[in-house]
């Protein structure tokens, strides 16, 4: 059984739950819109299914509604911000707006945000930058249960540490590469577990460090609070990238790295290093536009490989999903729906679907 809702209906009911959990209406609306856009983009792992976790984090005291960024250092082209445990959807957007304004003025800006609550889909921030004509690079660490194993290791030591690159393309939609450095996003294991599905080999190890296809090993404790772990993508190369995200998103931002045993907190904190570049100020814009378009065109001319219909660039699958889901609605599995209803109940709001 599942439930299909229009994006508008889903956004409205999620905003009600978030407002009941203490957010001012404008904040609740913005966070709800961000989560629904993640669902629309095909990333259910970072969509409204996060609401129960956010509500628990608010009740736990680890997520502070109605909280914005605080600037530590502001050198014009360098901004060090403290997210103060506010909603990542709010403090992340604030940080990007500040960084975008500086990059347009000075040509580039380095922004760090430590201590933000879950930033959600990082591509959202790259989309803000490319909309303003800027290139953006994002390195993010995750302070939550250490769910990803280091290459060659047998238990989880760090989070799904996402990395994202946004590049505007003249006259066509942008390149937006946005991925977790784990083989798959942790939230996708929750979704698969809720649907009762198995996952392909090579994604997971169990609590004893053995390969498994059961997503439940990273969703439900495997006895005495032990969990299995996700593996990184690309073996040692993805592992290196994950470590870089921890060092840049966690250490360089001052937000902190993970180096302690797992706890049971529901709070998820993110640190993000974002680098914004204005191609117009760099003086390469004509060549950049011409060469980027020529290369993307060249890629698209490749014949379809076996089992594929055509070549795409990063960002296209999300745009295709948005068009489809805006038409067909957003499908929530039973477990996810029930968890949202329960979250509403915890904060005194009866969710009516
Ligand atoms: N805030 C956090 O703590 C956190 C942690 C981990 C992941 N995330 C988010 O989770 C989301 C999902 O991550 P994921 O690793 O599961 O993503 P994914 O594996 O679905 O996609 C990764 C990227 O690959 C591109 N892509 C997919 N199919 C393609 C194709 N056929 N051709 C060309 N490009 C293609 C997509 O456009 C996207 O940029 C991301 O938005 C990420 O930011 C957030």
PDB file of C-alpha atoms in Angstrom, residues 337-347 351:
ATOM      1  CA  UNK A 337       3.363   8.016   5.712  1.00  0.00           C
ATOM      2  CA  UNK A 338       2.734   6.424   9.112  1.00  0.00           C
ATOM      3  CA  UNK A 339       5.971   7.887  10.491  1.00  0.00           C
ATOM      4  CA  UNK A 340       4.866  11.377   9.367  1.00  0.00           C
ATOM      5  CA  UNK A 341       1.422  10.888  10.982  1.00  0.00           C
ATOM      6  CA  UNK A 342       3.140   9.744  14.207  1.00  0.00           C
ATOM      7  CA  UNK A 343       5.513  12.730  14.100  1.00  0.00           C
ATOM      8  CA  UNK A 344       2.507  15.057  13.774  1.00  0.00           C
ATOM      9  CA  UNK A 345       0.874  13.366  16.760  1.00  0.00           C
ATOM     10  CA  UNK A 346       4.004  13.880  18.895  1.00  0.00           C
ATOM     11  CA  UNK A 347       3.700  17.654  18.431  1.00  0.00           C
ATOM     12  CA  UNK A 351      -2.237  14.835   9.955  1.00  0.00           C
TER      13      UNK A 351
END
